[in-house]
Amino acid sequence: MATVHLRIGDLVWGKLGRYPPWPGKVVSPPKDLKKPRGKKCHFVKFFGTEDHAWIKVEQLKPYHPHKEEMIKINKGKRFQQAVDAVEDFLKKKEKQGGKEQDTRSTSIQAADSTAINGSITPTDKRIGFLGLGLMGSGIVSNLLKMGHVVTVWNRTVEKCDLFIQEGARLGRTPAEVVSMCDITFSCVSDPKAARDLVLGPSGVLQGIRPGKCYVEMSTVDPGTITELSQVISSRGGRFLEAPVAGSQQVSNEGMLVILAAGDRTVYEDCSSCFQAMGKTSFFLGEVGNAARMMLILNMVQGSFMATIAEGLTLAQATGQSQHTFLDILSQGQMASTFVDQKCQNILQGNFKPDYYLKHIQKDLRLAISMGDTANHPTPMAAAANEVYKRAKALDQSDNDMSAVYRAYIH
Ligand SMILES: NC(=O)c1ccc[n+]([C@@H]2O[C@H](COP(=O)([O-])OP(=O)(O)OC[C@H]3O[C@@H](n4cnc5c(N)ncnc54)[C@H](OP(=O)(O)O)[C@@H]3O)[C@@H](O)[C@H]2O)c1
């Protein structure tokens, strides 16, 4: 069986022992159940039997693409009951979904389209990439690994060297990259950098011709993204915004979550690129929606990070062990890889950037401004933003966002 790339909630065909491939759902394992060592596997709940088991990824296939084939091969009564149980489950889910189901279905389709990992067929379109920072570096590495033809450019040209060694081509200016390529991605710091790159001398706009695709992956505000979309379209270019959720580590692992909006045909043309760089992608409709959703997510993440730092420092200030605080937190419902990694790093005094503090503060600032425009209160984000501003004043901009901890040390 092909290797699949799955997430919790995905429906699958799982092969267990002598049984035929059986319909099931990827679920979270019970907390105390250890994952088998060695091969990568998922915990699957089987329909019809209510059995659970760890199944190796090579023994799993996504449900929908293989449904017809499986139903043709297997005719047993219990098998048919299991298939009926999945179909019932799907019907109920659809009924409950209502309006929200409509928007999610786009994302689920997108996720399904990225399901097969390790069997990506790279697009034959020529790919350009502008911006080789923490995010861009991981993305370009994964595009190259999956066999894409990539031309790179970075303001500090030395950062291109590694990728040239890995097989990338070098563009001398953003305009040249766009001229040489069919689809050009960019991932730079902030709205100003994104605008400079497009509108500046030898910028992206100089290379745009009818049919060229430009994909903006930087996290910026809806106003900036709309402006960029308009100028690219005014030259006959096709535009997609595609900011990402993740971190440097997640980018290196090719496990980003991509939020896309704009020209759907560009989204489809980017399919193999998104599969190479991410674990899933969502198409959110018209330009600006991805920027909005991304800022909301980062606002929550940034505020949460500040709250964790506040808790850790309050523990210390009141004579409580920070390690015990983390141990207790890890046993409760708030446990997550994010909480664990950030707290461990703080306790070890390791603030090496995985997600720059200056960027999360930028995201909070942009989210607050978005709330302002919508006349919607964002008091939590506003409070968190003040703490990040203090951390920046303490020279923590180029550290990881967890360095917000230092703003609480007095
Ligand atoms: N890091 C994360 O975990 C993460 C996660 C999700 C989203 N994001 C978002 O992704 C974007 C990139 O983040 P990052 O972490 O990769 O940032 P980064 O490491 O700071 O890299 C920033 C990139 O932007 C370039 N740049 C800055 N100003 C420029 C300008 N005026 N003209 C041209 N290029 C310019 C830099 O070039 P030089 O190399 O020459 O400085 C560098 O390539 C940001 O919008 C960030 O909010 C980041």
Coordinates of C-alpha atoms and ligand atoms in Angstrom, one line a residue:
M1 CA 0.0 0.0 0.0
A2 CA 1.1 3.6 -0.6
T3 CA 2.3 5.6 2.4
V4 CA -0.4 8.0 3.5
H5 CA -0.2 11.3 5.3
L6 CA -3.1 11.5 7.7
R7 CA -4.5 13.5 10.5
I8 CA -6.9 12.9 13.4
G9 CA -10.4 12.5 12.1
D10 CA -9.5 11.2 8.6
L11 CA -11.4 8.2 7.3
V12 CA -9.2 5.4 6.1
W13 CA -8.9 1.8 5.0
G14 CA -6.7 0.0 7.5
K15 CA -5.2 -3.4 7.0
L16 CA -4.8 -5.4 10.2
G17 CA -3.4 -8.9 10.2
R18 CA -5.4 -11.4 8.1
Y19 CA -8.5 -9.2 7.8
P20 CA -9.2 -7.4 4.5
P21 CA -8.7 -3.6 4.5
W22 CA -11.3 -2.3 6.8
P23 CA -13.0 1.2 7.1
G24 CA -11.9 3.2 10.1
K25 CA -11.1 6.6 11.4
V26 CA -7.8 8.0 12.7
V27 CA -8.4 9.0 16.3
S28 CA -6.2 10.1 19.3
P29 CA -4.9 7.2 21.3
P30 CA -5.7 7.0 25.0
K31 CA -3.3 9.0 27.0
D32 CA -1.6 6.1 28.7
L33 CA -1.3 4.0 25.5
K34 CA 2.3 4.0 24.2
K35 CA 3.0 4.2 20.5
P36 CA 4.8 1.1 19.2
R37 CA 8.5 1.8 18.5
G38 CA 10.0 1.8 15.1
K39 CA 7.6 2.3 12.1
K40 CA 5.3 5.3 11.8
C41 CA 1.7 4.5 12.6
H42 CA -1.7 5.9 13.4
F43 CA -4.3 4.9 16.0
V44 CA -7.4 3.8 14.2
K45 CA -10.9 3.1 15.3
F46 CA -12.6 0.6 13.0
F47 CA -16.3 0.9 12.0
G48 CA -18.7 -1.9 12.6
T49 CA -16.4 -3.7 15.1
E50 CA -15.6 -0.7 17.4
D51 CA -12.0 -2.2 17.6
H52 CA -9.0 0.1 17.9
A53 CA -5.5 -0.6 16.8
W54 CA -2.1 1.0 15.9
I55 CA -1.8 0.6 12.1
K56 CA 1.5 1.2 10.2
V57 CA 1.2 4.1 7.7
E58 CA 2.0 1.7 4.8
Q59 CA -1.1 -0.3 5.8
L60 CA -3.4 2.7 5.5
K61 CA -5.2 4.3 2.5
P62 CA -7.5 7.3 2.5
Y63 CA -11.2 6.2 2.5
H64 CA -12.8 8.1 -0.4
P65 CA -10.3 7.6 -3.2
H66 CA -10.3 3.8 -2.6
K67 CA -13.9 3.2 -1.7
E68 CA -15.1 1.8 -5.0
E69 CA -12.1 -0.5 -5.3
M70 CA -12.5 -1.9 -1.8
I71 CA -16.2 -2.5 -2.1
K72 CA -15.6 -4.4 -5.3
I73 CA -13.0 -6.7 -3.8
N74 CA -14.7 -7.5 -0.4
K75 CA -18.2 -9.0 -0.2
G76 CA -18.5 -10.4 3.4
K77 CA -21.5 -9.5 5.5
R78 CA -19.5 -7.9 8.4
F79 CA -17.5 -6.0 5.8
Q80 CA -20.7 -4.6 4.3
Q81 CA -22.0 -3.7 7.8
A82 CA -18.8 -1.8 8.4
V83 CA -19.2 0.2 5.2
D84 CA -22.8 1.0 6.1
A85 CA -21.6 2.3 9.4
V86 CA -19.1 4.7 7.7
E87 CA -21.7 5.9 5.3
D88 CA -24.2 6.5 8.2
F89 CA -21.4 8.4 10.0
L90 CA -20.8 10.6 6.9
K91 CA -24.5 11.3 6.5
K92 CA -24.9 12.3 10.1
K93 CA -21.8 14.5 9.9
E94 CA -23.2 16.2 6.8
K95 CA -26.6 16.8 8.5
Q96 CA -24.9 18.3 11.6
G97 CA -22.6 20.4 9.5
G98 CA -25.1 22.9 8.2
K99 CA -23.6 26.1 6.9
E100 CA -20.2 25.5 8.4
Q101 CA -20.0 22.2 6.6
D102 CA -20.1 24.2 3.3
T103 CA -16.9 26.1 4.0
R104 CA -15.2 23.1 5.6
S105 CA -15.9 20.9 2.6
T106 CA -13.5 23.0 0.6
S107 CA -10.8 22.4 3.1
I108 CA -11.5 18.7 3.4
Q109 CA -11.2 18.3 -0.3
A110 CA -8.0 20.1 -0.2
A111 CA -6.7 18.0 2.6
D112 CA -7.7 14.8 0.7
S113 CA -5.8 16.1 -2.3
T114 CA -2.6 16.2 -0.2
A115 CA -3.2 12.8 1.4
I116 CA -0.6 10.7 -0.5
N117 CA 2.8 11.6 0.8
G118 CA 6.0 10.2 -0.7
S119 CA 4.2 9.9 -4.1
I120 CA 4.1 13.5 -5.0
T121 CA 4.4 14.2 -8.7
P122 CA 6.2 17.6 -8.9
T123 CA 4.5 20.1 -11.3
D124 CA 6.5 20.7 -14.5
K125 CA 5.9 24.4 -14.0
R126 CA 9.0 26.5 -13.2
I127 CA 8.9 27.6 -9.6
G128 CA 10.4 30.8 -8.2
F129 CA 10.9 31.6 -4.5
L130 CA 11.7 35.0 -3.0
G131 CA 12.7 35.2 0.7
L132 CA 14.9 32.5 2.3
G133 CA 14.2 33.3 6.0
L134 CA 13.3 30.7 8.7
M135 CA 10.1 29.9 6.7
G136 CA 11.3 30.1 3.1
S137 CA 14.4 28.0 3.8
G138 CA 12.4 25.0 4.9
I139 CA 9.9 25.4 2.2
V140 CA 12.5 25.6 -0.6
S141 CA 14.3 22.6 0.7
N142 CA 11.2 20.6 0.6
L143 CA 10.2 21.8 -2.9
L144 CA 13.7 20.7 -4.1
K145 CA 13.5 17.4 -2.3
M146 CA 10.2 16.6 -4.0
G147 CA 11.8 17.3 -7.4
H148 CA 10.5 20.8 -8.3
V149 CA 12.6 23.1 -10.5
V150 CA 13.2 26.1 -8.3
T151 CA 14.8 29.5 -8.9
V152 CA 15.6 31.4 -5.7
W153 CA 16.3 35.0 -4.7
N154 CA 17.0 36.6 -1.3
R155 CA 17.9 40.2 -0.4
T156 CA 21.0 38.9 1.4
V157 CA 22.3 36.9 -1.5
E158 CA 24.6 34.6 0.6
K159 CA 21.5 32.8 1.9
C160 CA 21.0 31.4 -1.6
D161 CA 24.3 29.4 -1.6
L162 CA 23.0 26.4 0.2
F163 CA 20.0 26.0 -2.1
I164 CA 22.2 26.5 -5.2
Q165 CA 24.2 23.5 -3.9
E166 CA 21.0 21.6 -3.5
G167 CA 20.1 22.2 -7.2
A168 CA 18.2 25.5 -7.2
R169 CA 18.9 28.2 -9.8
L170 CA 19.8 31.8 -8.9
G171 CA 17.7 34.8 -9.9
R172 CA 19.5 38.2 -9.8
T173 CA 16.4 40.2 -8.9
P174 CA 12.7 39.5 -8.0
A175 CA 11.7 40.7 -11.5
E176 CA 14.2 38.2 -13.1
V177 CA 12.8 35.3 -11.0
V178 CA 9.3 36.1 -12.1
S179 CA 10.4 36.3 -15.8
M180 CA 12.1 33.0 -15.5
C181 CA 9.2 31.2 -13.7
D182 CA 5.6 30.2 -14.1
I183 CA 4.7 30.4 -10.4
T184 CA 6.6 32.6 -8.0
F185 CA 6.2 32.4 -4.2
S186 CA 7.3 35.0 -1.7
C187 CA 7.7 34.7 2.0
V188 CA 9.2 37.8 3.6
S189 CA 8.9 39.6 7.0
D190 CA 6.0 41.9 7.0
P191 CA 3.6 44.1 4.9
K192 CA 6.4 46.7 4.1
A193 CA 8.8 44.0 2.9
A194 CA 6.0 42.3 0.8
R195 CA 5.1 45.6 -0.8
D196 CA 8.8 46.6 -1.4
L197 CA 9.4 43.2 -3.1
V198 CA 6.5 43.7 -5.5
L199 CA 6.5 47.5 -6.1
G200 CA 10.2 48.3 -5.6
P201 CA 12.9 48.7 -8.3
S202 CA 13.5 45.4 -10.2
G203 CA 10.5 44.2 -8.2
V204 CA 8.0 41.4 -9.0
L205 CA 5.7 43.7 -10.9
Q206 CA 8.4 44.3 -13.5
G207 CA 8.4 40.6 -14.4
I208 CA 4.6 40.0 -14.4
R209 CA 3.2 39.1 -17.8
P210 CA -0.3 37.7 -18.6
G211 CA -0.7 34.2 -17.1
K212 CA 2.2 34.5 -14.6
C213 CA 1.3 33.3 -11.1
Y214 CA 2.3 35.1 -7.9
V215 CA 1.7 33.5 -4.5
E216 CA 2.2 35.7 -1.4
M217 CA 3.0 33.6 1.6
S218 CA 4.0 36.3 4.0
T219 CA 1.7 37.0 7.0
V220 CA 0.3 40.5 6.2
D221 CA -2.9 42.4 6.7
P222 CA -6.0 42.1 4.4
G223 CA -5.4 45.7 3.0
T224 CA -1.9 44.9 1.8
I225 CA -2.9 41.6 0.3
T226 CA -5.8 43.2 -1.6
E227 CA -3.5 45.9 -3.0
L228 CA -0.9 43.3 -4.1
S229 CA -3.6 41.2 -5.7
Q230 CA -4.9 44.3 -7.6
V231 CA -1.5 45.3 -9.0
I232 CA -0.6 41.8 -10.1
S233 CA -4.0 41.4 -11.8
S234 CA -3.7 44.8 -13.5
R235 CA -0.7 43.3 -15.4
G236 CA -2.6 40.2 -16.3
G237 CA -1.0 38.1 -13.6
R238 CA -2.9 35.5 -11.5
F239 CA -2.8 36.0 -7.7
L240 CA -3.1 33.7 -4.7
E241 CA -2.4 34.5 -1.0
A242 CA -1.1 31.5 1.0
P243 CA 0.2 32.4 4.4
V244 CA 1.2 29.5 6.6
A245 CA 0.7 28.3 10.2
G246 CA 3.7 26.6 11.7
S247 CA 7.2 27.4 12.8
Q248 CA 10.8 26.9 11.5
Q249 CA 10.8 23.3 12.7
V250 CA 7.4 22.6 11.1
S251 CA 8.5 24.2 7.9
N252 CA 11.7 22.1 7.8
E253 CA 9.5 19.0 8.3
G254 CA 7.2 19.9 5.4
M255 CA 4.2 19.9 7.8
L256 CA 2.9 23.5 7.5
V257 CA -0.8 24.3 7.3
I258 CA -1.4 26.5 4.3
L259 CA -4.3 28.9 4.2
A260 CA -5.0 30.0 0.6
A261 CA -7.4 32.4 -1.0
G262 CA -7.8 34.2 -4.3
D263 CA -7.5 32.6 -7.8
R264 CA -8.6 29.0 -7.4
T265 CA -6.8 27.9 -10.6
V266 CA -3.5 29.0 -9.1
Y267 CA -4.3 27.1 -5.9
E268 CA -4.8 24.0 -8.1
D269 CA -1.6 24.7 -10.1
C270 CA 0.3 24.9 -6.7
S271 CA -1.0 21.5 -5.6
S272 CA 2.3 19.6 -5.7
C273 CA 4.1 22.5 -4.1
F274 CA 1.6 22.6 -1.2
Q275 CA 2.0 18.9 -0.8
A276 CA 5.7 19.2 -0.6
M277 CA 5.7 22.0 2.0
G278 CA 2.6 21.2 4.1
K279 CA 0.5 18.6 5.7
T280 CA -2.7 20.2 4.6
S281 CA -4.1 23.2 2.8
F282 CA -7.4 25.1 3.0
F283 CA -8.9 27.2 0.2
L284 CA -10.8 30.1 1.9
G285 CA -12.4 31.9 -1.0
E286 CA -11.8 35.5 -2.0
V287 CA -8.5 37.4 -1.5
G288 CA -8.1 38.7 2.1
N289 CA -9.8 35.8 3.8
A290 CA -6.5 33.9 4.3
A291 CA -4.8 37.0 5.8
R292 CA -7.8 37.5 8.1
M293 CA -7.9 33.8 9.3
M294 CA -4.1 33.7 9.7
L295 CA -4.0 36.9 11.8
I296 CA -6.8 35.5 14.0
L297 CA -4.9 32.3 14.5
N298 CA -1.6 34.1 15.3
M299 CA -3.4 36.5 17.7
V300 CA -4.6 33.5 19.7
Q301 CA -1.2 31.8 19.6
G302 CA 0.6 35.0 20.6
S303 CA -1.8 35.8 23.4
F304 CA -1.6 32.2 24.6
M305 CA 2.2 32.3 24.6
A306 CA 2.1 35.5 26.8
T307 CA -0.3 33.8 29.2
I308 CA 2.0 30.8 29.6
A309 CA 4.9 33.1 30.3
E310 CA 2.8 35.0 32.8
G311 CA 1.9 31.7 34.5
L312 CA 5.5 30.5 34.7
T313 CA 6.7 33.7 36.1
L314 CA 3.9 34.0 38.6
A315 CA 4.7 30.5 39.8
Q316 CA 8.2 31.6 40.5
A317 CA 7.2 34.8 42.2
T318 CA 4.9 32.9 44.6
G319 CA 7.5 30.2 45.4
Q320 CA 6.1 27.5 43.3
S321 CA 8.3 25.2 41.2
Q322 CA 8.1 26.1 37.5
H323 CA 8.9 22.4 36.6
T324 CA 6.0 21.2 38.7
F325 CA 3.8 23.8 37.0
L326 CA 4.8 22.4 33.6
D327 CA 4.3 18.8 34.8
I328 CA 0.8 19.6 36.0
L329 CA 0.0 21.5 32.8
S330 CA 1.2 18.6 30.7
Q331 CA -1.2 16.2 32.4
G332 CA -4.3 18.3 31.8
Q333 CA -6.5 19.3 28.9
M334 CA -4.2 22.1 27.9
A335 CA -1.3 19.8 27.2
S336 CA 0.1 20.2 23.7
T337 CA 3.4 20.0 21.9
F338 CA 3.4 23.8 21.7
V339 CA 3.1 24.3 25.5
D340 CA 5.6 21.6 26.2
Q341 CA 8.3 22.8 23.8
K342 CA 7.9 26.5 24.7
C343 CA 8.0 25.8 28.4
Q344 CA 10.9 23.4 28.2
N345 CA 12.9 25.9 26.1
I346 CA 12.1 28.7 28.6
L347 CA 13.2 26.6 31.6
Q348 CA 16.5 25.8 29.7
G349 CA 17.0 29.4 28.9
N350 CA 16.9 28.6 25.1
F351 CA 15.3 31.4 23.1
K352 CA 16.7 30.4 19.7
P353 CA 14.1 31.6 17.2
D354 CA 11.6 29.0 15.9
Y355 CA 9.1 31.9 15.3
Y356 CA 10.6 35.4 15.8
L357 CA 9.2 37.4 18.6
K358 CA 9.1 40.5 16.3
H359 CA 6.9 38.6 13.8
I360 CA 4.3 37.4 16.4
Q361 CA 4.2 41.0 17.7
K362 CA 3.6 42.2 14.2
D363 CA 0.7 39.7 13.9
L364 CA -0.9 40.8 17.1
R365 CA -0.6 44.4 16.0
L366 CA -2.2 43.6 12.6
A367 CA -5.0 41.6 14.3
I368 CA -5.8 44.4 16.7
S369 CA -6.0 46.8 13.8
M370 CA -8.3 44.4 12.0
G371 CA -10.5 44.3 15.1
D372 CA -10.4 48.1 15.1
T373 CA -11.7 48.2 11.5
A374 CA -14.4 45.7 12.3
N375 CA -15.3 47.6 15.5
H376 CA -14.7 44.4 17.5
P377 CA -13.0 44.4 20.9
T378 CA -9.7 42.5 21.2
P379 CA -8.7 43.3 24.8
M380 CA -6.7 40.1 25.4
A381 CA -4.6 40.6 22.3
A382 CA -4.1 44.3 23.2
A383 CA -2.8 43.3 26.6
A384 CA -0.5 40.6 25.2
N385 CA 0.7 43.1 22.6
E386 CA 1.9 45.4 25.3
V387 CA 4.0 42.6 26.9
Y388 CA 5.6 41.8 23.5
K389 CA 6.3 45.5 23.0
R390 CA 8.1 45.5 26.4
A391 CA 10.0 42.4 25.3
K392 CA 11.1 44.2 22.1
A393 CA 12.3 47.2 24.2
L394 CA 14.4 44.6 26.1
D395 CA 16.0 43.6 22.8
Q396 CA 14.2 40.3 22.4
S397 CA 12.9 40.9 18.8
D398 CA 15.3 38.4 17.2
N399 CA 14.7 35.7 19.8
D400 CA 11.8 33.2 19.8
M401 CA 8.4 34.4 20.7
S402 CA 8.8 32.5 24.1
A403 CA 11.3 35.3 25.0
V404 CA 8.2 37.3 26.0
Y405 CA 8.9 35.5 29.3
R406 CA 11.8 38.0 29.8
A407 CA 9.3 40.9 29.8
Y408 CA 7.9 39.5 33.1
I409 CA 11.3 39.4 34.8
H410 CA 11.9 42.5 36.9
Ligands
LIG1 N1 8.9 31.8 11.6 C1 7.7 31.3 11.7 O1 7.5 30.4 12.6 C2 6.5 31.7 10.9 C3 5.4 30.9 11.0 C4 4.3 31.3 10.2 C5 4.4 32.5 9.4 N2 5.5 33.2 9.4 C6 5.5 34.4 8.6 O2 6.3 34.2 7.5 C7 7.0 35.3 7.1 C8 8.5 35.1 7.0 O3 8.8 34.7 8.3 P1 10.3 34.1 8.6 O4 10.3 33.5 10.0 O5 10.8 33.3 7.5 O6 11.1 35.5 8.7 P2 12.7 35.8 8.7 O7 13.4 34.6 9.0 O8 12.8 37.0 9.5 O9 13.0 36.1 7.1 C9 12.5 37.3 6.6 C10 12.8 37.3 5.1 O10 12.3 38.5 4.5 C11 13.4 39.1 3.8 N3 13.1 40.6 3.8 C12 12.9 41.4 4.9 N4 12.7 42.7 4.5 C13 12.8 42.7 3.1 C14 12.7 43.7 2.1 N5 12.4 44.9 2.4 N6 12.9 43.3 0.8 C15 13.1 42.0 0.5 N7 13.2 41.0 1.4 C16 13.1 41.3 2.7 C17 14.6 38.7 4.5 O11 15.7 38.9 3.7 P3 17.2 39.0 4.4 O12 17.6 37.5 4.5 O13 18.0 39.7 3.4 O14 17.1 39.6 5.7 C18 14.3 37.2 4.8 O15 14.5 36.5 3.6 C19 6.6 36.4 8.0 O16 5.5 37.2 7.5 C20 6.1 35.6 9.3 O17 5.2 36.4 10.1 C21 6.6 32.9 10.2

